[in-house]
CSV table of C-alpha atoms and ligand atoms in Angstrom, one decimal:
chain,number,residue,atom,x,y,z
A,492,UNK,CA,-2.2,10.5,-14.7
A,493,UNK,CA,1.2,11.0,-16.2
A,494,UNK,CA,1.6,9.2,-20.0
A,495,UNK,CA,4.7,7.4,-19.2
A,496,UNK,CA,4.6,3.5,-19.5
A,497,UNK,CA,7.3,1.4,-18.1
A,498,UNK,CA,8.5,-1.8,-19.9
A,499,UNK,CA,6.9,-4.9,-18.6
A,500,UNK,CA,10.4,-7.2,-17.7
A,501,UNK,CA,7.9,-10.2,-18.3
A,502,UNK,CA,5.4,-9.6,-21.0
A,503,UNK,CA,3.4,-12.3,-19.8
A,504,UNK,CA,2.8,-11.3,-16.6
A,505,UNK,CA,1.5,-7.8,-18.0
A,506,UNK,CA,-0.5,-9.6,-20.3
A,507,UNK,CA,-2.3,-11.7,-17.3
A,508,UNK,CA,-2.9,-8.6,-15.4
A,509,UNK,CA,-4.4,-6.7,-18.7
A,510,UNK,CA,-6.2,-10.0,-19.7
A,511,UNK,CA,-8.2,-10.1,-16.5
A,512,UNK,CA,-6.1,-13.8,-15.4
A,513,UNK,CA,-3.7,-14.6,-12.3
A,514,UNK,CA,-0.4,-14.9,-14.3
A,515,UNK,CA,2.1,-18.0,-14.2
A,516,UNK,CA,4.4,-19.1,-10.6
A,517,UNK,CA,7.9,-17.8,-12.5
A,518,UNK,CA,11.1,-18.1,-11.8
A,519,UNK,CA,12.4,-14.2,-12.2
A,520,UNK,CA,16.1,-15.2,-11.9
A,521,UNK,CA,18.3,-18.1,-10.7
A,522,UNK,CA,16.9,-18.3,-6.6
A,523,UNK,CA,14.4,-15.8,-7.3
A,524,UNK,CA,10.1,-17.0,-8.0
A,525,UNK,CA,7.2,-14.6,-7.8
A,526,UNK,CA,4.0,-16.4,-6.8
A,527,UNK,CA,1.0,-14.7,-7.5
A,528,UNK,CA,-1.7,-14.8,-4.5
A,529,UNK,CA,-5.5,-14.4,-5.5
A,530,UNK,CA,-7.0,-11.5,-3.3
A,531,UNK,CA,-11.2,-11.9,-2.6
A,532,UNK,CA,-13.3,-9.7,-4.4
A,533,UNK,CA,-10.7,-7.1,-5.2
A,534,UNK,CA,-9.5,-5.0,-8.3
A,535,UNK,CA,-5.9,-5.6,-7.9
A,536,UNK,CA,-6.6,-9.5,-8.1
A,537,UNK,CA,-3.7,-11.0,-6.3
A,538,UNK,CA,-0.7,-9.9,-4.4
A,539,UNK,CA,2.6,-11.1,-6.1
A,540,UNK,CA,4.1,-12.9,-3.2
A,541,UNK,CA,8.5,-13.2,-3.8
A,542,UNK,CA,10.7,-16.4,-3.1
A,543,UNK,CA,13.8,-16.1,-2.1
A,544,UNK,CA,15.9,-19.3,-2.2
A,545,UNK,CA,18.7,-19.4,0.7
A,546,UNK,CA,20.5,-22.5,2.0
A,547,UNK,CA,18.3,-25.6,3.2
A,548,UNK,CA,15.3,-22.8,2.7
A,549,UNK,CA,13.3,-19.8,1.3
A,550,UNK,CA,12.3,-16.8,2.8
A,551,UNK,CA,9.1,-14.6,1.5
A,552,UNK,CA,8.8,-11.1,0.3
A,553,UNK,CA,4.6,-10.8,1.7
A,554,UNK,CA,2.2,-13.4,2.6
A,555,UNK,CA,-1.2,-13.2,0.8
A,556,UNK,CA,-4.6,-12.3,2.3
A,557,UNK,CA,-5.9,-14.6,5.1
A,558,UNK,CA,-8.0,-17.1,2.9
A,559,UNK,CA,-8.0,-21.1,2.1
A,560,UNK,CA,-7.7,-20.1,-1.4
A,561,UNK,CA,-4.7,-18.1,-1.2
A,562,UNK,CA,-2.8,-20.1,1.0
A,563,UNK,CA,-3.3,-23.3,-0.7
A,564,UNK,CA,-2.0,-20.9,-4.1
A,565,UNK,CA,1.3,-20.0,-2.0
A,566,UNK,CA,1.8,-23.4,-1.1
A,567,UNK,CA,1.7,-24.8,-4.7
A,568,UNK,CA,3.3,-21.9,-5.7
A,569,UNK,CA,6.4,-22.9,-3.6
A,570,UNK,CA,5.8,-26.1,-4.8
A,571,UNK,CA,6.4,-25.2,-8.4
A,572,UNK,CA,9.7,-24.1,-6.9
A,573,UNK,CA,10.7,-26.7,-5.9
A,574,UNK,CA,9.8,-26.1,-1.9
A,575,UNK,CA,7.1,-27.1,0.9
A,576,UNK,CA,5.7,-24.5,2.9
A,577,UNK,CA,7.6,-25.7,6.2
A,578,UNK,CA,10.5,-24.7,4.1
A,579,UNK,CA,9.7,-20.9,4.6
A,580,UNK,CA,12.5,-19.8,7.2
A,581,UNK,CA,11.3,-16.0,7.0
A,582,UNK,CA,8.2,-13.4,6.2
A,583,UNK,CA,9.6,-10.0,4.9
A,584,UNK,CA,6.1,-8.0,5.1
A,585,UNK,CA,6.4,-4.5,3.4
A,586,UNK,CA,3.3,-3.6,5.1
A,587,UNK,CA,0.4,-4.4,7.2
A,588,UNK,CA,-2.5,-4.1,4.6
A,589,UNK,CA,-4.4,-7.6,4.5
A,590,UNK,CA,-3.3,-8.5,1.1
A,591,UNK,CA,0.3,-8.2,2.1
A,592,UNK,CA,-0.1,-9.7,5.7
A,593,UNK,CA,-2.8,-11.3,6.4
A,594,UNK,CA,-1.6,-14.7,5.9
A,595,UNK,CA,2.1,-14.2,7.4
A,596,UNK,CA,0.7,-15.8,10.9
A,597,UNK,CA,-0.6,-18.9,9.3
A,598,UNK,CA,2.3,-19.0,7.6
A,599,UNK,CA,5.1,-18.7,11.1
A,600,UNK,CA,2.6,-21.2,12.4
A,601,UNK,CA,3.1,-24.1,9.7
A,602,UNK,CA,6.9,-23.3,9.2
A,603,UNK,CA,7.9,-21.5,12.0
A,604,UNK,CA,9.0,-19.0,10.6
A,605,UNK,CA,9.9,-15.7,11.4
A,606,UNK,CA,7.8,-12.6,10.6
A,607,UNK,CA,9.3,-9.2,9.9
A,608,UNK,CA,8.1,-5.8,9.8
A,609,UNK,CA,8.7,-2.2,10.6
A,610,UNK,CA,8.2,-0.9,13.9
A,611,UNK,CA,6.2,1.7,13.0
A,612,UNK,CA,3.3,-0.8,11.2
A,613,UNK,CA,3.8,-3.1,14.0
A,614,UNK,CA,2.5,-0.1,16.1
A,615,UNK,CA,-0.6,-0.2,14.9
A,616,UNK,CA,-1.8,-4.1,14.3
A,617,UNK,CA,-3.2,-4.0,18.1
A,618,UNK,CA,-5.5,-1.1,17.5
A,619,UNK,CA,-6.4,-2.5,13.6
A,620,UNK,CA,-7.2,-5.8,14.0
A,621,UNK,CA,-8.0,-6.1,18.2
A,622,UNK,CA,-11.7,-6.7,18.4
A,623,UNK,CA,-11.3,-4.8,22.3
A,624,UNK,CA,-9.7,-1.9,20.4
A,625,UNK,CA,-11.3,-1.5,17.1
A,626,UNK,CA,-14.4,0.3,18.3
A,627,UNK,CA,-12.2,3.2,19.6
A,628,UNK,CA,-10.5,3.0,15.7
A,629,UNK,CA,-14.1,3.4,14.4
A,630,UNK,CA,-14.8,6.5,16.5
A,631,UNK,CA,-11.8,8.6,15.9
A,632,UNK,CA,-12.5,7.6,11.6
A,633,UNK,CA,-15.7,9.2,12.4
A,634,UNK,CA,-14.6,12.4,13.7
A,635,UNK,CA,-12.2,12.5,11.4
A,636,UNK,CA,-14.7,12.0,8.9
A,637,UNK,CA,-17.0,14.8,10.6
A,638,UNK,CA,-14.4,17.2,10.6
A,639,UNK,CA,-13.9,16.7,7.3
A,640,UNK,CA,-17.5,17.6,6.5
A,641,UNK,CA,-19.1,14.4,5.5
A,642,UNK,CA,-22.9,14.2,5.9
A,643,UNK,CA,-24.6,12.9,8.9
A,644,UNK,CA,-26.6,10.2,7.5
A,645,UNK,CA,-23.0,8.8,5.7
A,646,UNK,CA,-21.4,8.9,8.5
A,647,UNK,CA,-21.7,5.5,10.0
A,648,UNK,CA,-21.4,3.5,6.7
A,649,UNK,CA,-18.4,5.2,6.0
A,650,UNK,CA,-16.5,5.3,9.4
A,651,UNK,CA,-17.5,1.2,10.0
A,652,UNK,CA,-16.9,0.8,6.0
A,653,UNK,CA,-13.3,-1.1,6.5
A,654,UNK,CA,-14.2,-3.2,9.4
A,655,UNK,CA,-15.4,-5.7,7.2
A,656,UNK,CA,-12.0,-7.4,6.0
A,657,UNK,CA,-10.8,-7.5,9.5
A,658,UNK,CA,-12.0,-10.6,10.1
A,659,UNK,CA,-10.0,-12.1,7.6
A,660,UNK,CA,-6.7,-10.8,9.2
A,661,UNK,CA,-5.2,-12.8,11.5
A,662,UNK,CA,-3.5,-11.3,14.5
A,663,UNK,CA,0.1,-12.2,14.1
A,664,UNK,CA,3.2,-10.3,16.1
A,665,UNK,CA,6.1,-9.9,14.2
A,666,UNK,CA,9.3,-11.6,15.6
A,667,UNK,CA,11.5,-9.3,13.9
A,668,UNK,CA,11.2,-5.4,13.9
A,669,UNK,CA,13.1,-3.8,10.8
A,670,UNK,CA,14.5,-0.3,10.9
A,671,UNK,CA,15.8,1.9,7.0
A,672,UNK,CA,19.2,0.2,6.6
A,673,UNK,CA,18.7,-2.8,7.9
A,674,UNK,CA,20.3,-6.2,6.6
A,675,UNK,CA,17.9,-8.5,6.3
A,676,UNK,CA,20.9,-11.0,6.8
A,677,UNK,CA,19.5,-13.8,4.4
A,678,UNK,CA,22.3,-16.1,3.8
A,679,UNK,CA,23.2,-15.6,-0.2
A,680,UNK,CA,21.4,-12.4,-0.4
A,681,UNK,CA,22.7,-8.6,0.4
A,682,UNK,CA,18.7,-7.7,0.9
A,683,UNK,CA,18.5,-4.4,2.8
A,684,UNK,CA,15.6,-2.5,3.8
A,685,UNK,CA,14.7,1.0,2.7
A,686,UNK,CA,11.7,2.9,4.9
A,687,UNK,CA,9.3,4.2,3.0
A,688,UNK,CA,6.4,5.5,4.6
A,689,UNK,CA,3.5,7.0,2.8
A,690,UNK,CA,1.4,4.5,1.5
A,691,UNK,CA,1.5,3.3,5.4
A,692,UNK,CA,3.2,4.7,8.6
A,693,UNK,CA,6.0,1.6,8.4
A,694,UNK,CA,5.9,0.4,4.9
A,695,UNK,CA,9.3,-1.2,3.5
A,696,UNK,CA,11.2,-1.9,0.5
A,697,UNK,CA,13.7,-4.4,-0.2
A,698,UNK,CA,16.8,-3.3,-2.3
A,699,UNK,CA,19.3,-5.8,-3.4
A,700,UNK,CA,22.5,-4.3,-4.9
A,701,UNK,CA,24.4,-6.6,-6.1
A,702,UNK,CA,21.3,-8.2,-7.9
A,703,UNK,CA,20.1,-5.1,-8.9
A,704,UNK,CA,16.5,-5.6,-7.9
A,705,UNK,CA,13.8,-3.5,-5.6
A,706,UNK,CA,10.8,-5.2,-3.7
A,707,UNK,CA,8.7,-2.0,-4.0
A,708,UNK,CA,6.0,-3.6,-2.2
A,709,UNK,CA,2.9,-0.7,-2.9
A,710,UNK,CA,5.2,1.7,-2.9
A,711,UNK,CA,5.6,2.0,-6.7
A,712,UNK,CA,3.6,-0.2,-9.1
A,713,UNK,CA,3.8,0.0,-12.7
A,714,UNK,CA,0.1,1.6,-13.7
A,715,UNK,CA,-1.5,2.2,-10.1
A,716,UNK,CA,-0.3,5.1,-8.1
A,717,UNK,CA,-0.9,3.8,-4.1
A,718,UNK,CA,-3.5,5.1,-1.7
A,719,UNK,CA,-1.9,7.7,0.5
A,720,UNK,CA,-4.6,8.7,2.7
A,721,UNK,CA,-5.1,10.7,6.4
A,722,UNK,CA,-6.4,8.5,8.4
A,723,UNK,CA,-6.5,8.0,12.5
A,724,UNK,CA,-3.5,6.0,11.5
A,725,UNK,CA,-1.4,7.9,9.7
A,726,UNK,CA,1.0,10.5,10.2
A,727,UNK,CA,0.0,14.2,10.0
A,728,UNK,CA,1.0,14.7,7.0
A,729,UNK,CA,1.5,11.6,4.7
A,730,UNK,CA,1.7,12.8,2.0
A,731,UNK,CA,5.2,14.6,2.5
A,732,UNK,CA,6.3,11.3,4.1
A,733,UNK,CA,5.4,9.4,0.4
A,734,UNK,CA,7.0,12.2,-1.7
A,735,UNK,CA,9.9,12.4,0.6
A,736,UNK,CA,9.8,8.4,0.3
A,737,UNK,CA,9.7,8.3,-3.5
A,738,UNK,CA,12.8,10.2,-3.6
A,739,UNK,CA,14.4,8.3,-1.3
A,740,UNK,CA,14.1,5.3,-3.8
A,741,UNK,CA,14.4,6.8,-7.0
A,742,UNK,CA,18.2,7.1,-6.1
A,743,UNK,CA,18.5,3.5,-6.0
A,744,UNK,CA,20.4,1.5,-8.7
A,745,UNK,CA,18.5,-1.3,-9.5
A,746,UNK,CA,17.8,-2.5,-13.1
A,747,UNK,CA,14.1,-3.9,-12.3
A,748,UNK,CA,11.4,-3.3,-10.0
A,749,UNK,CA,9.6,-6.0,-8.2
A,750,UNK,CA,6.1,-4.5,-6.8
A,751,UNK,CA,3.5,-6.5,-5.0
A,752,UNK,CA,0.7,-5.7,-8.1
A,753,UNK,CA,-0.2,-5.5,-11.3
A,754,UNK,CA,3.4,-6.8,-13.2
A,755,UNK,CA,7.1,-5.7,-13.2
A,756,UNK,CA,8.9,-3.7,-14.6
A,757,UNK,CA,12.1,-1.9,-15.7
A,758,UNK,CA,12.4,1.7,-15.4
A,759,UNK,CA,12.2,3.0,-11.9
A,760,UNK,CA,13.3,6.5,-12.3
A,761,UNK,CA,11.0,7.3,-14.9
A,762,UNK,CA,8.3,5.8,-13.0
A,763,UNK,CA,8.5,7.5,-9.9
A,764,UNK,CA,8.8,11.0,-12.0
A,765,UNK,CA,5.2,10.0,-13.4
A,766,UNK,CA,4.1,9.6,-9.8
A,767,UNK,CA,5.5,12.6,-8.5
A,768,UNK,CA,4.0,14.0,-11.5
A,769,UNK,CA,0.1,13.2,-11.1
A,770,UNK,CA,0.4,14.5,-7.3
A,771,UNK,CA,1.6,17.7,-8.8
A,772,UNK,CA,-0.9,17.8,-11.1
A,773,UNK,CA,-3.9,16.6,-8.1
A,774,UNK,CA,-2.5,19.5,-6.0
A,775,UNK,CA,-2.9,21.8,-8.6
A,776,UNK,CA,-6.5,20.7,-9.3
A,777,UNK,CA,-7.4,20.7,-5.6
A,778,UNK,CA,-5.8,24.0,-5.2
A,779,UNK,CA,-7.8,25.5,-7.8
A,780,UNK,CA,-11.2,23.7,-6.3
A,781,UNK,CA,-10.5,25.1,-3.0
A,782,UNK,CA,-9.8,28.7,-4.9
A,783,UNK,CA,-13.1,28.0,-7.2
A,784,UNK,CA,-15.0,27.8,-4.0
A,785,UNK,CA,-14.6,31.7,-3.3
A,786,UNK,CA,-14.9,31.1,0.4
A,787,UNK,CA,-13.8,28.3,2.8
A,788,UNK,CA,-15.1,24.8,2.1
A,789,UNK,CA,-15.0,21.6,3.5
A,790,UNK,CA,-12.9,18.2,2.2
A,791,UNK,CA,-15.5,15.9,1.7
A,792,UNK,CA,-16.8,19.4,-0.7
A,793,UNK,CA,-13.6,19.5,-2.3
A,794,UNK,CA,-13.6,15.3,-2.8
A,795,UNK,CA,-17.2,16.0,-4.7
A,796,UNK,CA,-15.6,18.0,-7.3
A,797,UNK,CA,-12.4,16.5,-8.3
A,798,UNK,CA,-12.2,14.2,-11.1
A,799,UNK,CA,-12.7,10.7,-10.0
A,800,UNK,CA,-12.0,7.7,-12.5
A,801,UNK,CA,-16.1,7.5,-12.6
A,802,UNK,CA,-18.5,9.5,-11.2
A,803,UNK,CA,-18.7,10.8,-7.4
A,804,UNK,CA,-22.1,9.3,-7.1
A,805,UNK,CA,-21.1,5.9,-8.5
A,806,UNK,CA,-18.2,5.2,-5.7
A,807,UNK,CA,-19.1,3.1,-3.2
A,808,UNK,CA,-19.1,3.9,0.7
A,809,UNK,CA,-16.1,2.3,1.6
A,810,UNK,CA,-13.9,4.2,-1.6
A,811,UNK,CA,-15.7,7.6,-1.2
A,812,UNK,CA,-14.0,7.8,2.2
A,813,UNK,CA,-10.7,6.8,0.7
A,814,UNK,CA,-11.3,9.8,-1.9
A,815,UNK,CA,-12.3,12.1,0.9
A,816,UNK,CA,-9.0,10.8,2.6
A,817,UNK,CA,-6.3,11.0,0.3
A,818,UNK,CA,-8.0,14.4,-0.6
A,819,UNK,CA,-7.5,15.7,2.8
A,820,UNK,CA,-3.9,14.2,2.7
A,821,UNK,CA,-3.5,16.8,-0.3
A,822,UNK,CA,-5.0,19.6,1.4
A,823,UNK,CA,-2.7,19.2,4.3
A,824,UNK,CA,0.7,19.0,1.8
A,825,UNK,CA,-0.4,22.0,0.2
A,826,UNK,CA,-1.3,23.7,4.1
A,827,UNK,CA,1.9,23.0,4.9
A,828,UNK,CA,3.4,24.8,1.7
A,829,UNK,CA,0.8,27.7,2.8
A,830,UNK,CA,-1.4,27.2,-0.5
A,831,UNK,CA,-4.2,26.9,1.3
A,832,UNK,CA,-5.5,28.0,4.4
A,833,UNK,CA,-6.7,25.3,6.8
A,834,UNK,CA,-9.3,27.5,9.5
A,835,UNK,CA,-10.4,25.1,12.6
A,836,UNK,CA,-14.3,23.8,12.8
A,837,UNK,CA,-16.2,21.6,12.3
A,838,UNK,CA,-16.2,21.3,9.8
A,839,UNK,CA,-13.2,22.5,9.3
A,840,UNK,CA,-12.6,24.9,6.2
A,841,UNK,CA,-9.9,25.2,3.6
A,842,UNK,CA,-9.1,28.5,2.0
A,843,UNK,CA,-6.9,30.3,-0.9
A,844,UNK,CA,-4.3,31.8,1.2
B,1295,LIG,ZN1,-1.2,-1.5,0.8
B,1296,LIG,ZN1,-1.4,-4.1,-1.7
């Protein structure tokens, strides 16, 4: 990972996330609150959810995960602001991940309001979350997964290992489907949405000019860099779409960046740079693994041998695969750039060119 660090714009809130805690409801500027929203048994904690004061109203930048105890955090979080959750007019959701969405239906059905998404996420919540559906989901993960190499007897565990949260997930439509571009149209607010897939097929930032603020959503966080994974969801090559999607943003002018993790921050340019910078620096490694191997070898191979934060055999089931995913996502960049050689099998093999 690349040694830049980005200035917390609330030290508090990085000291919350460093200290292990769920940081204070805040009011980030005059009509503006971030509400952090406790995530179950989870790393990242809590999903900082945004509130944006409009006339007779507020509308939400993501919902929180589909839990009792999350909801009843965004509703006294609105409270702190001053609102009731039948005051929520909309439900800006920069992506379908649970954390983000999960609680946006529960949400519409206590307010009424409306949900939001991209078209392109909105795609794929019948096939995610539809119990009639999901088995089909399951198989093409585990030919994926097969293809990629992955033992036999791992197989199963790994293809079935996300099927777990969907539960939690409730199955909401969204009313309104927003393209790159788009105005938002909150009253009081020049909010416009920037497409940035990647991360996933439809995700969405929020850029405000004339307040000079981005939602990044999991698009850029201050510490984290986001999964960006193949997956029988994804696009081919997902990778390009994130890079191409981090340039897209870094042009924006905005003097802080709001993401849905960890704390935010200041510097935007400079972050994304050190982002760009550690997937220069994975394809590089994976380039020289697949070289190393003096012959063709298979992703879930290539995953054993890169430098995890702990070791390979310590990861559970349900992370392994989103190593040997996101490592495939690599391999496929640098197949594109014809840096490696992709030969069709199962499994199939990567070369040096
Ligand atoms: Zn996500
Ligand atoms: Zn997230």
């Amino acid at each position: 990972m690349a040694k830049f660090a980005v200035t917390p714009s609330n030290a508090a809130q990085r000291e919350a996330w460093v200290g292990g805690t769920i940081p204070e409801v805040e009011r980030v500027r005059p009509g503006l609150w971030s509400v952090p929203v406790p995530i179950p048994v989870n790393p990242l904690r809590y999903v900082l959810v945004y509130v944006l004061e409009l006339p007779g109203g507020v509308a939400i930048v993501d919902a929180g995960w589909n839990t009792d105890e999350a909801y009843d955090a965004l509703v006294a979080g609105l409270g702190v602001a001053g609102y009731a959750i039948t005051d929520v007019k909309g439900v800006l959701v920069t992506h379908i991940h649970p954390d983000h969405y999960g609680l946006a239906g529960r949400v519409r059905e206590a307010s009424g309001a409306w949900i939001a998404l991209h078209p392109a996420d909105a795609r794929l919540l019948r096939e995610r979350y539809d119990d009639e559906v999901v088995d089909t989901l399951v198989r093409r993960e585990r030919a994926l997964l097969r293809r990629c190499g992955v033992p036999e007897l791992t197989l199963d565990e790994l293809a079935g290992a996300s099927m777990m949260i969907r539960h939690v997930v409730s199955m909401a439509r969204p009313d309104r489907l927003v393209e790159d571009g788009d105005d938002l149209g909150l009253p009081g607010w020049d909010l416009r949405a920037v497409w940035t897939p990647g991360h996933s097929p439809g995700h969405l930032c929020f850029v405000s000019p004339s307040r000079r603020v981005l939602f990044s959503g999991d698009h850029v966080l201050a510490r984290i860099t986001p999964i960006v994974a193949v997956h029988p969801q994804s696009g081919p090559n997902p990778l390009a779409d994130y890079l191409d999607s981090l340039a897209a943003v870094r042009k924006l002018e905005v003097d802080e960046v709001l993401p849905a993790h960890e704390y935010r921050f200041l510097e935007l340019a400079e972050r994304v740079d050190a982002v760009m910078a550690h997937h220069d620096a994975r394809l590089a490694e994976i380039e020289r693994v697949v070289g190393a191997a003096g012959g063709g070898v298979a992703c879930w191979e290539v995953a054993t041998r890169l430098t995890w934060s702990r070791p390979w055999e310590t990861i559970p089931p349900f992370m392994r695969r989103s190593a040997n995913n996101e490592t495939l996502a690599h391999l496929v960049w640098l197949a594109a750039k014809g840096r490696v050689v992709r030969q069709a099998g199962e499994p199939e093999l990567w070369h040096a060119p």
